[in-house]
Amino acid sequence: MRRQLLLLLGCLGCLCFLLGGAGLALAQEETSPCPPAGDATKPKLKHLNEQRAREDDVADDDIDDTITMESLSEPGDDRLRWQDGQGVEIVAYVIEVRDGGAASSNCHSPKSADHDTILELVPTSNAMDRAHRVHAIVTPQWRQIVAADRVDWSTGALRAHFLRRWVTVRGWLLFNSEAAAKSLHTAAMAGPDITRVTAWEIHPVTSLELQEDVLDQQAELPDRPAPADYARSNTISSAP
């Protein structure tokens, strides 16, 4: 009887060990960081995610000072106007701050801390039309980088600090091919699906500063043709 009890206890011990190991493996899997390529399977999207996840800072020498809110808003098919990875620093008005949600770049994580934060920028404080907007993206990677300096770039903190304020945004320029069909400059035709003026983004953002003394007159909208004239079939590439 005693021997059977010892065998039973031994079996229970083995079972607990196995279950504990499985639980540990599951916990490690849940806390493993998402790789730079995310969970994308297509090579093009993997490469795009790797660019989104870059962690190097933008130096003064990296900045192309010809890239401004005005130049980003200039009409025409702009997909060849610039190159990915150019440093940029622009002054703009933050019209919206929102959670970017689950995506291939964050391995479709349900946690808001793993999501991008999207700052929607406009050239004047009264430009409410979505077709005027440029997107600047704060990534989870840069949220962690600035946290080392006790700076909070969570979506809630960014919204509280920067929404409806003028800012200077610095980061890397990136053409988001996934957004081209909903961008005014590259969509096949204008319509209600347009969410931004251009698929070029500041992605990732590496620096954000408030600008208290900016006047709306310093960032005027360019003259524009009628929205239908933005149809890709009616535009000519403005590549240099």
PDB file of C-alpha atoms in Angstrom:
ATOM      1  CA  MET A   1       0.000   0.000   0.000  1.00  0.00           C
ATOM      2  CA  ARG A   2       2.815   2.371   0.940  1.00  0.00           C
ATOM      3  CA  ARG A   3       4.642   1.511  -2.288  1.00  0.00           C
ATOM      4  CA  GLN A   4       1.513   2.248  -4.342  1.00  0.00           C
ATOM      5  CA  LEU A   5       1.105   5.586  -2.559  1.00  0.00           C
ATOM      6  CA  LEU A   6       4.710   6.508  -3.317  1.00  0.00           C
ATOM      7  CA  LEU A   7       4.244   5.568  -6.968  1.00  0.00           C
ATOM      8  CA  LEU A   8       1.070   7.680  -7.123  1.00  0.00           C
ATOM      9  CA  LEU A   9       2.824  10.654  -5.564  1.00  0.00           C
ATOM     10  CA  GLY A  10       5.693  10.199  -7.998  1.00  0.00           C
ATOM     11  CA  CYS A  11       3.304  10.201 -10.958  1.00  0.00           C
ATOM     12  CA  LEU A  12       1.589  13.320  -9.667  1.00  0.00           C
ATOM     13  CA  GLY A  13       4.965  14.998  -9.317  1.00  0.00           C
ATOM     14  CA  CYS A  14       5.871  14.159 -12.923  1.00  0.00           C
ATOM     15  CA  LEU A  15       2.524  15.465 -14.113  1.00  0.00           C
ATOM     16  CA  CYS A  16       2.986  18.750 -12.231  1.00  0.00           C
ATOM     17  CA  PHE A  17       6.481  19.099 -13.696  1.00  0.00           C
ATOM     18  CA  LEU A  18       5.189  18.580 -17.221  1.00  0.00           C
ATOM     19  CA  LEU A  19       2.299  20.987 -16.728  1.00  0.00           C
ATOM     20  CA  GLY A  20       4.595  23.541 -15.168  1.00  0.00           C
ATOM     21  CA  GLY A  21       6.979  23.277 -18.100  1.00  0.00           C
ATOM     22  CA  ALA A  22       4.142  23.684 -20.552  1.00  0.00           C
ATOM     23  CA  GLY A  23       2.896  26.722 -18.676  1.00  0.00           C
ATOM     24  CA  LEU A  24       6.374  28.248 -18.656  1.00  0.00           C
ATOM     25  CA  ALA A  25       6.741  27.675 -22.388  1.00  0.00           C
ATOM     26  CA  LEU A  26       3.351  29.272 -22.975  1.00  0.00           C
ATOM     27  CA  ALA A  27       4.280  32.265 -20.844  1.00  0.00           C
ATOM     28  CA  GLN A  28       7.571  32.666 -22.716  1.00  0.00           C
ATOM     29  CA  GLU A  29       5.723  32.512 -26.008  1.00  0.00           C
ATOM     30  CA  GLU A  30       3.250  35.183 -24.893  1.00  0.00           C
ATOM     31  CA  THR A  31       5.992  37.558 -23.776  1.00  0.00           C
ATOM     32  CA  SER A  32       8.345  37.025 -26.701  1.00  0.00           C
ATOM     33  CA  PRO A  33       8.904  40.273 -28.626  1.00  0.00           C
ATOM     34  CA  CYS A  34       7.547  40.616 -32.120  1.00  0.00           C
ATOM     35  CA  PRO A  35      10.412  40.473 -34.663  1.00  0.00           C
ATOM     36  CA  PRO A  36      11.067  43.496 -36.903  1.00  0.00           C
ATOM     37  CA  ALA A  37       9.332  41.775 -39.836  1.00  0.00           C
ATOM     38  CA  GLY A  38       6.267  41.129 -37.656  1.00  0.00           C
ATOM     39  CA  ASP A  39       4.155  38.146 -38.628  1.00  0.00           C
ATOM     40  CA  ALA A  40       4.025  39.091 -42.302  1.00  0.00           C
ATOM     41  CA  THR A  41       4.511  36.279 -44.819  1.00  0.00           C
ATOM     42  CA  LYS A  42       4.978  38.270 -48.039  1.00  0.00           C
ATOM     43  CA  PRO A  43       8.536  39.542 -48.651  1.00  0.00           C
ATOM     44  CA  LYS A  44       7.376  43.051 -49.582  1.00  0.00           C
ATOM     45  CA  LEU A  45       5.390  43.439 -46.356  1.00  0.00           C
ATOM     46  CA  LYS A  46       8.225  41.945 -44.303  1.00  0.00           C
ATOM     47  CA  HIS A  47      10.570  44.581 -45.714  1.00  0.00           C
ATOM     48  CA  LEU A  48       8.044  47.348 -45.035  1.00  0.00           C
ATOM     49  CA  ASN A  49       7.665  46.208 -41.418  1.00  0.00           C
ATOM     50  CA  GLU A  50      11.436  46.133 -40.965  1.00  0.00           C
ATOM     51  CA  GLN A  51      11.605  49.746 -42.111  1.00  0.00           C
ATOM     52  CA  ARG A  52       8.795  50.655 -39.738  1.00  0.00           C
ATOM     53  CA  ALA A  53      10.671  49.065 -36.834  1.00  0.00           C
ATOM     54  CA  ARG A  54      13.977  50.920 -37.264  1.00  0.00           C
ATOM     55  CA  GLU A  55      15.460  52.232 -34.037  1.00  0.00           C
ATOM     56  CA  ASP A  56      18.272  54.550 -35.173  1.00  0.00           C
ATOM     57  CA  ASP A  57      17.853  58.231 -34.442  1.00  0.00           C
ATOM     58  CA  VAL A  58      17.637  61.031 -37.008  1.00  0.00           C
ATOM     59  CA  ALA A  59      20.678  63.295 -36.942  1.00  0.00           C
ATOM     60  CA  ASP A  60      20.650  66.894 -38.156  1.00  0.00           C
ATOM     61  CA  ASP A  61      22.700  65.859 -41.199  1.00  0.00           C
ATOM     62  CA  ASP A  62      20.012  63.298 -42.166  1.00  0.00           C
ATOM     63  CA  ILE A  63      17.257  65.897 -42.570  1.00  0.00           C
ATOM     64  CA  ASP A  64      16.050  66.944 -46.017  1.00  0.00           C
ATOM     65  CA  ASP A  65      14.749  70.451 -45.378  1.00  0.00           C
ATOM     66  CA  THR A  66      12.824  70.505 -48.657  1.00  0.00           C
ATOM     67  CA  ILE A  67      10.302  68.114 -47.117  1.00  0.00           C
ATOM     68  CA  THR A  68       7.635  70.184 -45.373  1.00  0.00           C
ATOM     69  CA  MET A  69       3.899  69.964 -44.802  1.00  0.00           C
ATOM     70  CA  GLU A  70       3.507  72.106 -47.894  1.00  0.00           C
ATOM     71  CA  SER A  71       5.620  69.850 -50.106  1.00  0.00           C
ATOM     72  CA  LEU A  72       3.919  66.728 -48.744  1.00  0.00           C
ATOM     73  CA  SER A  73       0.593  68.307 -49.685  1.00  0.00           C
ATOM     74  CA  GLU A  74       1.553  69.291 -53.236  1.00  0.00           C
ATOM     75  CA  PRO A  75      -0.807  67.687 -55.788  1.00  0.00           C
ATOM     76  CA  GLY A  76       0.293  64.889 -58.093  1.00  0.00           C
ATOM     77  CA  ASP A  77       1.273  61.241 -57.981  1.00  0.00           C
ATOM     78  CA  ASP A  78       4.074  61.433 -55.422  1.00  0.00           C
ATOM     79  CA  ARG A  79       5.187  57.835 -54.987  1.00  0.00           C
ATOM     80  CA  LEU A  80       8.545  58.627 -56.656  1.00  0.00           C
ATOM     81  CA  ARG A  81       8.898  62.140 -55.266  1.00  0.00           C
ATOM     82  CA  TRP A  82      11.165  61.066 -52.394  1.00  0.00           C
ATOM     83  CA  GLN A  83      13.034  58.023 -51.141  1.00  0.00           C
ATOM     84  CA  ASP A  84      12.397  55.815 -48.133  1.00  0.00           C
ATOM     85  CA  GLY A  85      14.704  56.513 -45.222  1.00  0.00           C
ATOM     86  CA  GLN A  86      15.153  60.241 -45.713  1.00  0.00           C
ATOM     87  CA  GLY A  87      15.297  62.160 -42.453  1.00  0.00           C
ATOM     88  CA  VAL A  88      12.549  64.741 -42.054  1.00  0.00           C
ATOM     89  CA  GLU A  89      11.521  67.414 -39.574  1.00  0.00           C
ATOM     90  CA  ILE A  90       8.269  69.302 -40.095  1.00  0.00           C
ATOM     91  CA  VAL A  91       6.019  71.697 -38.215  1.00  0.00           C
ATOM     92  CA  ALA A  92       2.336  70.754 -38.277  1.00  0.00           C
ATOM     93  CA  TYR A  93      -0.906  70.839 -36.333  1.00  0.00           C
ATOM     94  CA  VAL A  94      -2.063  67.613 -34.634  1.00  0.00           C
ATOM     95  CA  ILE A  95      -5.700  67.124 -35.565  1.00  0.00           C
ATOM     96  CA  GLU A  96      -6.028  63.555 -34.226  1.00  0.00           C
ATOM     97  CA  VAL A  97      -4.141  61.026 -32.078  1.00  0.00           C
ATOM     98  CA  ARG A  98      -5.281  57.401 -32.111  1.00  0.00           C
ATOM     99  CA  ASP A  99      -4.311  53.798 -31.500  1.00  0.00           C
ATOM    100  CA  GLY A 100      -3.158  52.104 -34.708  1.00  0.00           C
ATOM    101  CA  GLY A 101      -4.541  48.730 -33.593  1.00  0.00           C
ATOM    102  CA  ALA A 102      -3.387  45.186 -34.260  1.00  0.00           C
ATOM    103  CA  ALA A 103      -1.343  44.775 -37.442  1.00  0.00           C
ATOM    104  CA  SER A 104       1.242  42.526 -39.029  1.00  0.00           C
ATOM    105  CA  SER A 105       3.976  44.874 -37.757  1.00  0.00           C
ATOM    106  CA  ASN A 106       3.069  44.065 -34.123  1.00  0.00           C
ATOM    107  CA  CYS A 107       2.220  40.397 -34.777  1.00  0.00           C
ATOM    108  CA  HIS A 108      -1.466  41.303 -34.366  1.00  0.00           C
ATOM    109  CA  SER A 109      -1.031  41.830 -30.645  1.00  0.00           C
ATOM    110  CA  PRO A 110      -4.229  42.738 -28.740  1.00  0.00           C
ATOM    111  CA  LYS A 111      -2.209  44.925 -26.303  1.00  0.00           C
ATOM    112  CA  SER A 112      -2.331  48.664 -26.875  1.00  0.00           C
ATOM    113  CA  ALA A 113       1.275  48.975 -25.654  1.00  0.00           C
ATOM    114  CA  ASP A 114       2.325  46.935 -28.705  1.00  0.00           C
ATOM    115  CA  HIS A 115       0.401  49.109 -31.157  1.00  0.00           C
ATOM    116  CA  ASP A 116       1.520  52.117 -33.164  1.00  0.00           C
ATOM    117  CA  THR A 117       0.151  55.510 -32.202  1.00  0.00           C
ATOM    118  CA  ILE A 118      -0.958  57.527 -35.226  1.00  0.00           C
ATOM    119  CA  LEU A 119      -0.693  61.306 -35.149  1.00  0.00           C
ATOM    120  CA  GLU A 120      -2.728  62.840 -37.961  1.00  0.00           C
ATOM    121  CA  LEU A 121      -1.113  66.114 -39.007  1.00  0.00           C
ATOM    122  CA  VAL A 122      -2.548  69.014 -40.999  1.00  0.00           C
ATOM    123  CA  PRO A 123      -0.955  72.218 -42.306  1.00  0.00           C
ATOM    124  CA  THR A 124      -3.448  74.590 -40.608  1.00  0.00           C
ATOM    125  CA  SER A 125      -5.557  74.268 -37.487  1.00  0.00           C
ATOM    126  CA  ASN A 126      -8.802  74.647 -39.459  1.00  0.00           C
ATOM    127  CA  ALA A 127      -8.026  71.925 -42.036  1.00  0.00           C
ATOM    128  CA  MET A 128     -10.576  69.331 -40.950  1.00  0.00           C
ATOM    129  CA  ASP A 129     -10.810  67.460 -44.250  1.00  0.00           C
ATOM    130  CA  ARG A 130      -9.130  64.036 -44.029  1.00  0.00           C
ATOM    131  CA  ALA A 131      -7.713  64.581 -47.513  1.00  0.00           C
ATOM    132  CA  HIS A 132      -5.302  67.173 -46.048  1.00  0.00           C
ATOM    133  CA  ARG A 133      -3.765  64.817 -43.472  1.00  0.00           C
ATOM    134  CA  VAL A 134      -0.251  63.411 -43.174  1.00  0.00           C
ATOM    135  CA  HIS A 135       0.377  60.520 -40.790  1.00  0.00           C
ATOM    136  CA  ALA A 136       3.232  60.418 -38.293  1.00  0.00           C
ATOM    137  CA  ILE A 137       3.697  57.107 -36.487  1.00  0.00           C
ATOM    138  CA  VAL A 138       5.034  56.489 -32.988  1.00  0.00           C
ATOM    139  CA  THR A 139       6.089  52.834 -32.871  1.00  0.00           C
ATOM    140  CA  PRO A 140       6.341  50.482 -29.864  1.00  0.00           C
ATOM    141  CA  GLN A 141      10.107  50.379 -30.428  1.00  0.00           C
ATOM    142  CA  TRP A 142      10.444  54.143 -30.008  1.00  0.00           C
ATOM    143  CA  ARG A 143       7.971  54.153 -27.133  1.00  0.00           C
ATOM    144  CA  GLN A 144      10.432  51.912 -25.280  1.00  0.00           C
ATOM    145  CA  ILE A 145      13.444  53.986 -26.318  1.00  0.00           C
ATOM    146  CA  VAL A 146      12.056  57.237 -24.893  1.00  0.00           C
ATOM    147  CA  ALA A 147      10.761  55.428 -21.797  1.00  0.00           C
ATOM    148  CA  ALA A 148      14.412  54.982 -20.790  1.00  0.00           C
ATOM    149  CA  ASP A 149      14.449  58.775 -20.349  1.00  0.00           C
ATOM    150  CA  ARG A 150      11.169  58.687 -18.403  1.00  0.00           C
ATOM    151  CA  VAL A 151       9.166  60.013 -21.348  1.00  0.00           C
ATOM    152  CA  ASP A 152       5.653  58.610 -21.803  1.00  0.00           C
ATOM    153  CA  TRP A 153       4.712  58.021 -25.441  1.00  0.00           C
ATOM    154  CA  SER A 154       1.676  55.884 -24.742  1.00  0.00           C
ATOM    155  CA  THR A 155      -1.321  56.733 -26.897  1.00  0.00           C
ATOM    156  CA  GLY A 156      -3.136  58.286 -23.952  1.00  0.00           C
ATOM    157  CA  ALA A 157      -0.187  60.471 -22.974  1.00  0.00           C
ATOM    158  CA  LEU A 158       0.451  61.597 -26.550  1.00  0.00           C
ATOM    159  CA  ARG A 159      -3.208  62.473 -26.973  1.00  0.00           C
ATOM    160  CA  ALA A 160      -3.270  64.445 -23.731  1.00  0.00           C
ATOM    161  CA  HIS A 161      -0.070  66.328 -24.512  1.00  0.00           C
ATOM    162  CA  PHE A 162      -0.174  66.955 -28.267  1.00  0.00           C
ATOM    163  CA  LEU A 163      -3.764  66.817 -29.540  1.00  0.00           C
ATOM    164  CA  ARG A 164      -4.899  70.116 -31.112  1.00  0.00           C
ATOM    165  CA  ARG A 165      -1.418  71.579 -30.655  1.00  0.00           C
ATOM    166  CA  TRP A 166       1.335  72.689 -33.002  1.00  0.00           C
ATOM    167  CA  VAL A 167       4.334  70.363 -32.965  1.00  0.00           C
ATOM    168  CA  THR A 168       7.722  69.829 -34.530  1.00  0.00           C
ATOM    169  CA  VAL A 169       7.932  66.196 -35.615  1.00  0.00           C
ATOM    170  CA  ARG A 170      11.208  64.508 -36.555  1.00  0.00           C
ATOM    171  CA  GLY A 171      11.590  61.007 -37.958  1.00  0.00           C
ATOM    172  CA  TRP A 172      12.191  58.857 -41.026  1.00  0.00           C
ATOM    173  CA  LEU A 173      10.195  59.237 -44.223  1.00  0.00           C
ATOM    174  CA  LEU A 174       8.513  56.039 -45.403  1.00  0.00           C
ATOM    175  CA  PHE A 175       6.127  55.296 -48.260  1.00  0.00           C
ATOM    176  CA  ASN A 176       3.346  53.124 -46.863  1.00  0.00           C
ATOM    177  CA  SER A 177       2.325  51.086 -49.895  1.00  0.00           C
ATOM    178  CA  GLU A 178      -0.572  49.618 -47.898  1.00  0.00           C
ATOM    179  CA  ALA A 179      -2.122  53.105 -47.724  1.00  0.00           C
ATOM    180  CA  ALA A 180      -1.556  54.162 -51.349  1.00  0.00           C
ATOM    181  CA  ALA A 181      -5.081  53.257 -52.470  1.00  0.00           C
ATOM    182  CA  LYS A 182      -6.585  55.499 -49.744  1.00  0.00           C
ATOM    183  CA  SER A 183      -4.232  58.437 -50.265  1.00  0.00           C
ATOM    184  CA  LEU A 184      -5.364  61.398 -52.348  1.00  0.00           C
ATOM    185  CA  HIS A 185      -2.162  61.577 -54.392  1.00  0.00           C
ATOM    186  CA  THR A 186      -2.086  57.905 -55.403  1.00  0.00           C
ATOM    187  CA  ALA A 187      -5.694  56.673 -55.282  1.00  0.00           C
ATOM    188  CA  ALA A 188      -7.275  55.572 -58.549  1.00  0.00           C
ATOM    189  CA  MET A 189     -10.015  58.108 -57.885  1.00  0.00           C
ATOM    190  CA  ALA A 190     -11.046  60.513 -55.168  1.00  0.00           C
ATOM    191  CA  GLY A 191     -13.934  59.495 -52.931  1.00  0.00           C
ATOM    192  CA  PRO A 192     -15.125  58.809 -49.392  1.00  0.00           C
ATOM    193  CA  ASP A 193     -12.421  56.166 -48.845  1.00  0.00           C
ATOM    194  CA  ILE A 194      -9.644  58.783 -48.893  1.00  0.00           C
ATOM    195  CA  THR A 195      -8.077  58.999 -45.422  1.00  0.00           C
ATOM    196  CA  ARG A 196      -4.977  61.115 -46.074  1.00  0.00           C
ATOM    197  CA  VAL A 197      -3.288  63.319 -48.623  1.00  0.00           C
ATOM    198  CA  THR A 198      -0.240  61.105 -49.167  1.00  0.00           C
ATOM    199  CA  ALA A 199       1.004  57.597 -48.439  1.00  0.00           C
ATOM    200  CA  TRP A 200       4.336  59.098 -47.349  1.00  0.00           C
ATOM    201  CA  GLU A 201       4.546  58.932 -43.557  1.00  0.00           C
ATOM    202  CA  ILE A 202       6.947  59.993 -40.843  1.00  0.00           C
ATOM    203  CA  HIS A 203       7.498  56.441 -39.670  1.00  0.00           C
ATOM    204  CA  PRO A 204       8.900  56.064 -37.129  1.00  0.00           C
ATOM    205  CA  VAL A 205       8.751  59.345 -35.245  1.00  0.00           C
ATOM    206  CA  THR A 206      11.961  59.893 -33.275  1.00  0.00           C
ATOM    207  CA  SER A 207      11.260  63.286 -31.703  1.00  0.00           C
ATOM    208  CA  LEU A 208       8.211  65.386 -30.774  1.00  0.00           C
ATOM    209  CA  GLU A 209       8.237  68.940 -29.468  1.00  0.00           C
ATOM    210  CA  LEU A 210       5.461  71.421 -28.805  1.00  0.00           C
ATOM    211  CA  GLN A 211       5.517  74.672 -30.773  1.00  0.00           C
ATOM    212  CA  GLU A 212       3.681  77.343 -28.838  1.00  0.00           C
ATOM    213  CA  ASP A 213       4.462  80.298 -31.098  1.00  0.00           C
ATOM    214  CA  VAL A 214       3.442  78.959 -34.531  1.00  0.00           C
ATOM    215  CA  LEU A 215       0.931  81.031 -36.495  1.00  0.00           C
ATOM    216  CA  ASP A 216      -1.467  79.422 -38.965  1.00  0.00           C
ATOM    217  CA  GLN A 217      -0.199  81.820 -41.612  1.00  0.00           C
ATOM    218  CA  GLN A 218       3.139  79.969 -41.578  1.00  0.00           C
ATOM    219  CA  ALA A 219       1.576  76.818 -43.001  1.00  0.00           C
ATOM    220  CA  GLU A 220      -0.934  77.729 -45.660  1.00  0.00           C
ATOM    221  CA  LEU A 221      -2.613  75.177 -47.888  1.00  0.00           C
ATOM    222  CA  PRO A 222      -1.439  75.149 -51.512  1.00  0.00           C
ATOM    223  CA  ASP A 223      -3.837  75.943 -54.321  1.00  0.00           C
ATOM    224  CA  ARG A 224      -5.658  72.751 -55.292  1.00  0.00           C
ATOM    225  CA  PRO A 225      -7.573  71.520 -58.295  1.00  0.00           C
ATOM    226  CA  ALA A 226     -10.950  69.892 -57.864  1.00  0.00           C
ATOM    227  CA  PRO A 227     -10.785  66.528 -56.018  1.00  0.00           C
ATOM    228  CA  ALA A 228     -11.563  64.577 -59.172  1.00  0.00           C
ATOM    229  CA  ASP A 229      -8.365  65.936 -60.706  1.00  0.00           C
ATOM    230  CA  TYR A 230      -6.391  63.870 -58.212  1.00  0.00           C
ATOM    231  CA  ALA A 231      -7.341  60.670 -59.989  1.00  0.00           C
ATOM    232  CA  ARG A 232      -4.188  58.765 -60.771  1.00  0.00           C
ATOM    233  CA  SER A 233      -5.116  58.605 -64.428  1.00  0.00           C
ATOM    234  CA  ASN A 234      -4.991  62.420 -64.606  1.00  0.00           C
ATOM    235  CA  THR A 235      -1.668  62.939 -62.824  1.00  0.00           C
ATOM    236  CA  ILE A 236       1.927  62.856 -63.872  1.00  0.00           C
ATOM    237  CA  SER A 237       4.658  61.576 -61.590  1.00  0.00           C
ATOM    238  CA  SER A 238       6.552  64.395 -59.939  1.00  0.00           C
ATOM    239  CA  ALA A 239       9.752  62.413 -59.514  1.00  0.00           C
ATOM    240  CA  PRO A 240      12.817  64.687 -59.766  1.00  0.00           C
TER     241      PRO A 240
END
